[in-house]
Amino acid sequence: MSKIKFTIITLFQEALEPYLNTSMMWKAKDKGIAEFDFVNLREYGLGPHKSVDDTPYGGGDGMLLRCEPVFNAIEDIKKKDPNAQVILPTPAGEIWNQATARQFAETEGAHYIILCPHYEGYDERILSIVDYKVSLGKYVLTGGELPALIIIDSVVRLIPGVLGGETSAIVESFSDGDNIEYPQYTKPYDFRGMTVPDILLSGNHGEIAKWRAANSKNLQK
Ligand code: 6GU
């Protein structure tokens, strides 16, 4: 089994750690299926204040992530693993989707560096060392930390052994085609007058499979 590795370059490691130390992400790490590493961009900052950003040429509001700290951080990581690929979360990226998550999950022994931008943006020259520009959707967040967690979660859950059954991510939701799970029910049979479809109590596995297929919802394209 090959391990997937994420190295997250961020100024806010403490914002990412709680999620990665909980539930399925923790379990994936505990089982040796996934590895999460952090690089503090501040350590690559310039001058006595370890500055990582500066004002934009041409004027305008806010501060931009500078090239030097980012290039130095990424080059250090790539010295140890030249095959590591760089993901930049940015609202200007390609919209993240299930097919891409699956492609990432299926890449043997992959190592992804996620560079979390902050402040109002980044120097355009940073794109020259980026392999994937990823957007989560048509809205703007303050930084790349939440997108990094979403990217990691959606990839890691697809790796066999992370979810309960060895095959649950593959057989169930999203994976074959783009169907979201069919409606599911557990006890009680009657909750405040809302009852479970009787077909599910019939014991007829063929009919149940047909009902589930007919009631599966598709991912929005
Ligand atoms: Cl990846 N980054 C930021 N800052 N905002 C976003 C986004 C990413 N995806 C949607 N909005």
PDB file of C-alpha atoms and ligand atoms in Angstrom:
ATOM      1  CA  MET A   1       0.000   0.000   0.000  1.00  0.00           C
ATOM      2  CA  SER A   2       1.415   3.355  -0.956  1.00  0.00           C
ATOM      3  CA  LYS A   3       1.048   6.308   1.320  1.00  0.00           C
ATOM      4  CA  ILE A   4      -0.294   9.655   0.164  1.00  0.00           C
ATOM      5  CA  LYS A   5       1.516  12.676   1.519  1.00  0.00           C
ATOM      6  CA  PHE A   6       0.421  16.280   1.882  1.00  0.00           C
ATOM      7  CA  THR A   7       2.862  19.007   2.838  1.00  0.00           C
ATOM      8  CA  ILE A   8       0.952  22.148   3.727  1.00  0.00           C
ATOM      9  CA  ILE A   9       2.754  25.469   3.519  1.00  0.00           C
ATOM     10  CA  THR A  10       0.879  27.881   5.761  1.00  0.00           C
ATOM     11  CA  LEU A  11       1.174  30.655   8.311  1.00  0.00           C
ATOM     12  CA  PHE A  12      -1.693  29.104  10.277  1.00  0.00           C
ATOM     13  CA  GLN A  13      -0.850  25.500  11.048  1.00  0.00           C
ATOM     14  CA  GLU A  14      -2.978  25.733  14.196  1.00  0.00           C
ATOM     15  CA  ALA A  15      -6.082  26.294  12.056  1.00  0.00           C
ATOM     16  CA  LEU A  16      -5.513  23.023  10.159  1.00  0.00           C
ATOM     17  CA  GLU A  17      -4.357  20.664  12.887  1.00  0.00           C
ATOM     18  CA  PRO A  18      -7.635  20.124  14.771  1.00  0.00           C
ATOM     19  CA  TYR A  19      -9.422  18.827  11.692  1.00  0.00           C
ATOM     20  CA  LEU A  20      -6.553  16.624  10.539  1.00  0.00           C
ATOM     21  CA  ASN A  21      -6.292  15.167  14.060  1.00  0.00           C
ATOM     22  CA  THR A  22      -9.976  14.185  14.140  1.00  0.00           C
ATOM     23  CA  SER A  23     -12.102  11.310  12.863  1.00  0.00           C
ATOM     24  CA  MET A  24     -11.260   9.953   9.414  1.00  0.00           C
ATOM     25  CA  MET A  25      -8.223  12.139   8.730  1.00  0.00           C
ATOM     26  CA  TRP A  26      -6.721  11.072  12.049  1.00  0.00           C
ATOM     27  CA  LYS A  27      -7.576   7.454  11.259  1.00  0.00           C
ATOM     28  CA  ALA A  28      -5.927   7.649   7.830  1.00  0.00           C
ATOM     29  CA  LYS A  29      -2.801   9.023   9.468  1.00  0.00           C
ATOM     30  CA  ASP A  30      -2.909   6.459  12.282  1.00  0.00           C
ATOM     31  CA  LYS A  31      -3.169   3.604   9.754  1.00  0.00           C
ATOM     32  CA  GLY A  32      -0.197   4.948   7.779  1.00  0.00           C
ATOM     33  CA  ILE A  33      -2.376   5.636   4.737  1.00  0.00           C
ATOM     34  CA  ALA A  34      -1.856   9.411   4.768  1.00  0.00           C
ATOM     35  CA  GLU A  35       0.848  11.712   6.076  1.00  0.00           C
ATOM     36  CA  PHE A  36       0.335  15.392   6.841  1.00  0.00           C
ATOM     37  CA  ASP A  37       3.372  17.648   7.125  1.00  0.00           C
ATOM     38  CA  PHE A  38       3.493  21.369   7.795  1.00  0.00           C
ATOM     39  CA  VAL A  39       5.933  24.012   6.663  1.00  0.00           C
ATOM     40  CA  ASN A  40       5.677  27.377   8.393  1.00  0.00           C
ATOM     41  CA  LEU A  41       6.055  29.987   5.672  1.00  0.00           C
ATOM     42  CA  ARG A  42       7.210  32.482   8.316  1.00  0.00           C
ATOM     43  CA  GLU A  43      10.481  30.555   8.624  1.00  0.00           C
ATOM     44  CA  TYR A  44      11.217  31.600   5.049  1.00  0.00           C
ATOM     45  CA  GLY A  45      10.237  35.238   5.664  1.00  0.00           C
ATOM     46  CA  LEU A  46      12.583  38.100   4.821  1.00  0.00           C
ATOM     47  CA  GLY A  47      14.366  40.503   7.145  1.00  0.00           C
ATOM     48  CA  PRO A  48      14.099  40.921  10.901  1.00  0.00           C
ATOM     49  CA  HIS A  49      10.293  40.704  10.740  1.00  0.00           C
ATOM     50  CA  LYS A  50      10.330  37.555   8.616  1.00  0.00           C
ATOM     51  CA  SER A  51       8.100  39.318   6.150  1.00  0.00           C
ATOM     52  CA  VAL A  52       6.279  37.171   3.588  1.00  0.00           C
ATOM     53  CA  ASP A  53       4.220  39.825   1.829  1.00  0.00           C
ATOM     54  CA  ASP A  54       4.523  43.299   0.304  1.00  0.00           C
ATOM     55  CA  THR A  55       2.518  46.007  -1.466  1.00  0.00           C
ATOM     56  CA  PRO A  56       1.502  45.596  -5.126  1.00  0.00           C
ATOM     57  CA  TYR A  57       3.394  47.310  -7.946  1.00  0.00           C
ATOM     58  CA  GLY A  58       1.051  49.751  -9.658  1.00  0.00           C
ATOM     59  CA  GLY A  59      -0.715  50.487  -6.404  1.00  0.00           C
ATOM     60  CA  GLY A  60      -3.868  49.127  -4.901  1.00  0.00           C
ATOM     61  CA  ASP A  61      -5.109  47.769  -1.629  1.00  0.00           C
ATOM     62  CA  GLY A  62      -3.613  45.091   0.484  1.00  0.00           C
ATOM     63  CA  MET A  63      -0.540  42.968   0.525  1.00  0.00           C
ATOM     64  CA  LEU A  64       0.634  40.211  -1.779  1.00  0.00           C
ATOM     65  CA  LEU A  65       2.535  37.054  -0.974  1.00  0.00           C
ATOM     66  CA  ARG A  66       6.121  37.540  -2.161  1.00  0.00           C
ATOM     67  CA  CYS A  67       8.021  35.158  -4.398  1.00  0.00           C
ATOM     68  CA  GLU A  68      11.160  34.547  -2.326  1.00  0.00           C
ATOM     69  CA  PRO A  69       9.647  32.877   0.760  1.00  0.00           C
ATOM     70  CA  VAL A  70       7.338  30.743  -1.376  1.00  0.00           C
ATOM     71  CA  PHE A  71      10.021  29.627  -3.851  1.00  0.00           C
ATOM     72  CA  ASN A  72      12.493  28.878  -1.068  1.00  0.00           C
ATOM     73  CA  ALA A  73       9.949  26.834   0.898  1.00  0.00           C
ATOM     74  CA  ILE A  74       8.868  24.812  -2.137  1.00  0.00           C
ATOM     75  CA  GLU A  75      12.435  24.273  -3.359  1.00  0.00           C
ATOM     76  CA  ASP A  76      13.410  22.954   0.088  1.00  0.00           C
ATOM     77  CA  ILE A  77      10.587  20.414  -0.007  1.00  0.00           C
ATOM     78  CA  LYS A  78      11.409  19.423  -3.592  1.00  0.00           C
ATOM     79  CA  LYS A  79      15.065  18.858  -2.698  1.00  0.00           C
ATOM     80  CA  LYS A  80      13.864  15.895  -0.634  1.00  0.00           C
ATOM     81  CA  ASP A  81      11.139  14.874  -3.083  1.00  0.00           C
ATOM     82  CA  PRO A  82      11.576  16.221  -6.625  1.00  0.00           C
ATOM     83  CA  ASN A  83       8.312  14.574  -7.710  1.00  0.00           C
ATOM     84  CA  ALA A  84       6.133  16.478  -5.244  1.00  0.00           C
ATOM     85  CA  GLN A  85       3.444  18.490  -7.019  1.00  0.00           C
ATOM     86  CA  VAL A  86       2.236  21.920  -5.992  1.00  0.00           C
ATOM     87  CA  ILE A  87      -1.420  22.795  -5.463  1.00  0.00           C
ATOM     88  CA  LEU A  88      -2.409  26.445  -5.093  1.00  0.00           C
ATOM     89  CA  PRO A  89      -5.887  27.087  -3.669  1.00  0.00           C
ATOM     90  CA  THR A  90      -7.185  30.227  -5.378  1.00  0.00           C
ATOM     91  CA  PRO A  91     -10.622  31.446  -6.425  1.00  0.00           C
ATOM     92  CA  ALA A  92      -9.073  31.889  -9.896  1.00  0.00           C
ATOM     93  CA  GLY A  93      -8.400  28.140 -10.204  1.00  0.00           C
ATOM     94  CA  GLU A  94     -10.215  25.226 -11.818  1.00  0.00           C
ATOM     95  CA  ILE A  95     -13.288  24.230  -9.837  1.00  0.00           C
ATOM     96  CA  TRP A  96     -12.453  21.175  -7.708  1.00  0.00           C
ATOM     97  CA  ASN A  97     -14.557  18.120  -8.457  1.00  0.00           C
ATOM     98  CA  GLN A  98     -14.950  14.443  -7.663  1.00  0.00           C
ATOM     99  CA  ALA A  99     -13.134  13.243 -10.793  1.00  0.00           C
ATOM    100  CA  THR A 100     -10.032  15.249  -9.867  1.00  0.00           C
ATOM    101  CA  ALA A 101     -10.211  14.073  -6.255  1.00  0.00           C
ATOM    102  CA  ARG A 102     -10.313  10.475  -7.512  1.00  0.00           C
ATOM    103  CA  GLN A 103      -7.381  11.072  -9.863  1.00  0.00           C
ATOM    104  CA  PHE A 104      -5.335  12.425  -6.934  1.00  0.00           C
ATOM    105  CA  ALA A 105      -6.334   9.501  -4.699  1.00  0.00           C
ATOM    106  CA  GLU A 106      -5.351   6.943  -7.335  1.00  0.00           C
ATOM    107  CA  THR A 107      -1.875   8.347  -8.001  1.00  0.00           C
ATOM    108  CA  GLU A 108       0.559   5.871  -6.438  1.00  0.00           C
ATOM    109  CA  GLY A 109       2.749   7.333  -3.697  1.00  0.00           C
ATOM    110  CA  ALA A 110       1.763  10.892  -4.537  1.00  0.00           C
ATOM    111  CA  HIS A 111       3.127  13.862  -2.588  1.00  0.00           C
ATOM    112  CA  TYR A 112       1.157  17.077  -2.835  1.00  0.00           C
ATOM    113  CA  ILE A 113       2.419  20.409  -1.555  1.00  0.00           C
ATOM    114  CA  ILE A 114      -0.488  22.713  -0.789  1.00  0.00           C
ATOM    115  CA  LEU A 115       0.551  26.359  -0.710  1.00  0.00           C
ATOM    116  CA  CYS A 116      -2.005  28.316   1.311  1.00  0.00           C
ATOM    117  CA  PRO A 117      -2.059  31.942   0.213  1.00  0.00           C
ATOM    118  CA  HIS A 118      -3.224  34.583   2.619  1.00  0.00           C
ATOM    119  CA  TYR A 119      -3.636  38.321   2.499  1.00  0.00           C
ATOM    120  CA  GLU A 120      -5.142  39.791  -0.651  1.00  0.00           C
ATOM    121  CA  GLY A 121      -3.317  37.610  -3.111  1.00  0.00           C
ATOM    122  CA  TYR A 122       0.025  36.456  -4.445  1.00  0.00           C
ATOM    123  CA  ASP A 123       2.679  37.601  -6.887  1.00  0.00           C
ATOM    124  CA  GLU A 124       1.737  36.195 -10.300  1.00  0.00           C
ATOM    125  CA  ARG A 125       5.236  34.711 -10.770  1.00  0.00           C
ATOM    126  CA  ILE A 126       4.395  32.167  -8.064  1.00  0.00           C
ATOM    127  CA  LEU A 127       2.239  30.407 -10.676  1.00  0.00           C
ATOM    128  CA  SER A 128       5.426  29.308 -12.462  1.00  0.00           C
ATOM    129  CA  ILE A 129       6.033  26.669  -9.758  1.00  0.00           C
ATOM    130  CA  VAL A 130       2.398  25.610  -9.364  1.00  0.00           C
ATOM    131  CA  ASP A 131       1.047  22.410 -10.945  1.00  0.00           C
ATOM    132  CA  TYR A 132      -2.631  22.756 -10.015  1.00  0.00           C
ATOM    133  CA  LYS A 133      -4.654  25.912  -9.370  1.00  0.00           C
ATOM    134  CA  VAL A 134      -7.758  24.826  -7.480  1.00  0.00           C
ATOM    135  CA  SER A 135     -10.916  26.766  -6.624  1.00  0.00           C
ATOM    136  CA  LEU A 136     -13.655  25.463  -4.347  1.00  0.00           C
ATOM    137  CA  GLY A 137     -16.424  27.512  -5.933  1.00  0.00           C
ATOM    138  CA  LYS A 138     -17.619  30.920  -6.938  1.00  0.00           C
ATOM    139  CA  TYR A 139     -17.089  32.802  -3.702  1.00  0.00           C
ATOM    140  CA  VAL A 140     -14.033  34.269  -1.981  1.00  0.00           C
ATOM    141  CA  LEU A 141     -12.391  33.066   1.241  1.00  0.00           C
ATOM    142  CA  THR A 142      -9.702  34.839   3.270  1.00  0.00           C
ATOM    143  CA  GLY A 143      -7.073  32.177   2.741  1.00  0.00           C
ATOM    144  CA  GLY A 144      -6.163  28.737   1.458  1.00  0.00           C
ATOM    145  CA  GLU A 145      -6.494  26.852   4.736  1.00  0.00           C
ATOM    146  CA  LEU A 146     -10.158  25.813   4.460  1.00  0.00           C
ATOM    147  CA  PRO A 147      -9.716  24.861   0.796  1.00  0.00           C
ATOM    148  CA  ALA A 148      -6.644  22.789   1.756  1.00  0.00           C
ATOM    149  CA  LEU A 149      -8.708  20.827   4.280  1.00  0.00           C
ATOM    150  CA  ILE A 150     -11.488  20.240   1.769  1.00  0.00           C
ATOM    151  CA  ILE A 151      -9.056  19.072  -0.913  1.00  0.00           C
ATOM    152  CA  ILE A 152      -7.312  16.712   1.536  1.00  0.00           C
ATOM    153  CA  ASP A 153     -10.575  15.324   2.958  1.00  0.00           C
ATOM    154  CA  SER A 154     -12.109  14.652  -0.463  1.00  0.00           C
ATOM    155  CA  VAL A 155      -8.971  12.823  -1.642  1.00  0.00           C
ATOM    156  CA  VAL A 156      -8.124  10.846   1.509  1.00  0.00           C
ATOM    157  CA  ARG A 157     -11.654   9.436   1.961  1.00  0.00           C
ATOM    158  CA  LEU A 158     -11.355   7.744  -1.458  1.00  0.00           C
ATOM    159  CA  ILE A 159      -8.287   5.736  -0.479  1.00  0.00           C
ATOM    160  CA  PRO A 160      -9.183   2.126   0.389  1.00  0.00           C
ATOM    161  CA  GLY A 161      -9.070   1.484   4.142  1.00  0.00           C
ATOM    162  CA  VAL A 162      -9.975   5.005   5.261  1.00  0.00           C
ATOM    163  CA  LEU A 163     -13.747   4.616   5.470  1.00  0.00           C
ATOM    164  CA  GLY A 164     -15.360   1.756   7.421  1.00  0.00           C
ATOM    165  CA  GLY A 165     -15.555  -0.963   4.780  1.00  0.00           C
ATOM    166  CA  GLU A 166     -12.542  -1.450   2.559  1.00  0.00           C
ATOM    167  CA  THR A 167     -14.682  -0.617  -0.443  1.00  0.00           C
ATOM    168  CA  SER A 168     -17.237   1.816   0.901  1.00  0.00           C
ATOM    169  CA  ALA A 169     -15.889   4.922  -0.831  1.00  0.00           C
ATOM    170  CA  ILE A 170     -15.563   3.033  -4.073  1.00  0.00           C
ATOM    171  CA  VAL A 171     -18.916   1.277  -4.070  1.00  0.00           C
ATOM    172  CA  GLU A 172     -20.972   4.003  -2.469  1.00  0.00           C
ATOM    173  CA  SER A 173     -21.388   7.705  -2.864  1.00  0.00           C
ATOM    174  CA  PHE A 174     -19.872   9.574  -5.794  1.00  0.00           C
ATOM    175  CA  SER A 175     -17.349   7.079  -6.958  1.00  0.00           C
ATOM    176  CA  ASP A 176     -18.766   5.049  -9.802  1.00  0.00           C
ATOM    177  CA  GLY A 177     -20.161   7.669 -12.072  1.00  0.00           C
ATOM    178  CA  ASP A 178     -21.103  10.679 -10.054  1.00  0.00           C
ATOM    179  CA  ASN A 179     -24.025   9.421  -8.051  1.00  0.00           C
ATOM    180  CA  ILE A 180     -24.573  10.583  -4.546  1.00  0.00           C
ATOM    181  CA  GLU A 181     -25.907   7.949  -2.180  1.00  0.00           C
ATOM    182  CA  TYR A 182     -29.480   6.789  -2.292  1.00  0.00           C
ATOM    183  CA  PRO A 183     -31.698   7.742   0.654  1.00  0.00           C
ATOM    184  CA  GLN A 184     -30.947   5.656   3.738  1.00  0.00           C
ATOM    185  CA  TYR A 185     -32.873   4.915   6.917  1.00  0.00           C
ATOM    186  CA  THR A 186     -32.143   3.384  10.306  1.00  0.00           C
ATOM    187  CA  LYS A 187     -34.335   2.645  13.312  1.00  0.00           C
ATOM    188  CA  PRO A 188     -37.007   3.547  14.265  1.00  0.00           C
ATOM    189  CA  TYR A 189     -39.342   2.455  11.437  1.00  0.00           C
ATOM    190  CA  ASP A 190     -41.801   5.210  12.328  1.00  0.00           C
ATOM    191  CA  PHE A 191     -40.401   8.520  13.510  1.00  0.00           C
ATOM    192  CA  ARG A 192     -43.137  11.086  14.180  1.00  0.00           C
ATOM    193  CA  GLY A 193     -45.264   9.623  11.427  1.00  0.00           C
ATOM    194  CA  MET A 194     -42.406   9.528   8.876  1.00  0.00           C
ATOM    195  CA  THR A 195     -41.991   5.893   7.935  1.00  0.00           C
ATOM    196  CA  VAL A 196     -39.293   3.931   6.118  1.00  0.00           C
ATOM    197  CA  PRO A 197     -40.116   2.891   2.495  1.00  0.00           C
ATOM    198  CA  ASP A 198     -41.514  -0.652   2.815  1.00  0.00           C
ATOM    199  CA  ILE A 199     -39.348  -2.001  -0.024  1.00  0.00           C
ATOM    200  CA  LEU A 200     -36.351  -1.695   2.344  1.00  0.00           C
ATOM    201  CA  LEU A 201     -38.018  -4.119   4.773  1.00  0.00           C
ATOM    202  CA  SER A 202     -38.983  -6.598   2.067  1.00  0.00           C
ATOM    203  CA  GLY A 203     -35.811  -8.668   2.181  1.00  0.00           C
ATOM    204  CA  ASN A 204     -35.843  -8.682  -1.658  1.00  0.00           C
ATOM    205  CA  HIS A 205     -32.278  -7.632  -2.431  1.00  0.00           C
ATOM    206  CA  GLY A 206     -32.849  -7.366  -6.174  1.00  0.00           C
ATOM    207  CA  GLU A 207     -35.796  -5.012  -5.737  1.00  0.00           C
ATOM    208  CA  ILE A 208     -33.907  -3.039  -3.064  1.00  0.00           C
ATOM    209  CA  ALA A 209     -30.955  -2.569  -5.443  1.00  0.00           C
ATOM    210  CA  LYS A 210     -33.333  -1.362  -8.168  1.00  0.00           C
ATOM    211  CA  TRP A 211     -35.028   1.063  -5.779  1.00  0.00           C
ATOM    212  CA  ARG A 212     -31.663   2.435  -4.654  1.00  0.00           C
ATOM    213  CA  ALA A 213     -30.451   2.901  -8.228  1.00  0.00           C
ATOM    214  CA  ALA A 214     -33.670   4.678  -9.161  1.00  0.00           C
ATOM    215  CA  ASN A 215     -33.410   6.955  -6.123  1.00  0.00           C
ATOM    216  CA  SER A 216     -29.717   7.872  -6.364  1.00  0.00           C
ATOM    217  CA  LYS A 217     -29.075  11.524  -6.901  1.00  0.00           C
ATOM    218  CA  ASN A 218     -26.447  12.847  -9.274  1.00  0.00           C
ATOM    219  CA  LEU A 219     -23.691  15.282  -8.485  1.00  0.00           C
ATOM    220  CA  GLN A 220     -24.390  18.653 -10.049  1.00  0.00           C
ATOM    221  CA  LYS A 221     -22.095  19.286 -12.959  1.00  0.00           C
TER     222      LYS A 221
HETATM  223 CL1  6GU B   1      -9.302  27.852  -3.268  1.00  0.00          CL
HETATM  224  N1  6GU B   1      -9.331  30.217  -2.147  1.00  0.00           N
HETATM  225  C1  6GU B   1      -9.939  31.338  -1.746  1.00  0.00           C
HETATM  226  N2  6GU B   1      -9.228  32.267  -1.120  1.00  0.00           N
HETATM  227  N3  6GU B   1     -11.218  31.586  -1.958  1.00  0.00           N
HETATM  228  C2  6GU B   1     -11.905  30.617  -2.569  1.00  0.00           C
HETATM  229  C3  6GU B   1     -11.350  29.437  -3.001  1.00  0.00           C
HETATM  230  C4  6GU B   1     -10.018  29.265  -2.773  1.00  0.00           C
HETATM  231  N4  6GU B   1     -12.298  28.695  -3.587  1.00  0.00           N
HETATM  232  C5  6GU B   1     -13.398  29.405  -3.512  1.00  0.00           C
HETATM  233  N5  6GU B   1     -13.164  30.574  -2.917  1.00  0.00           N
END
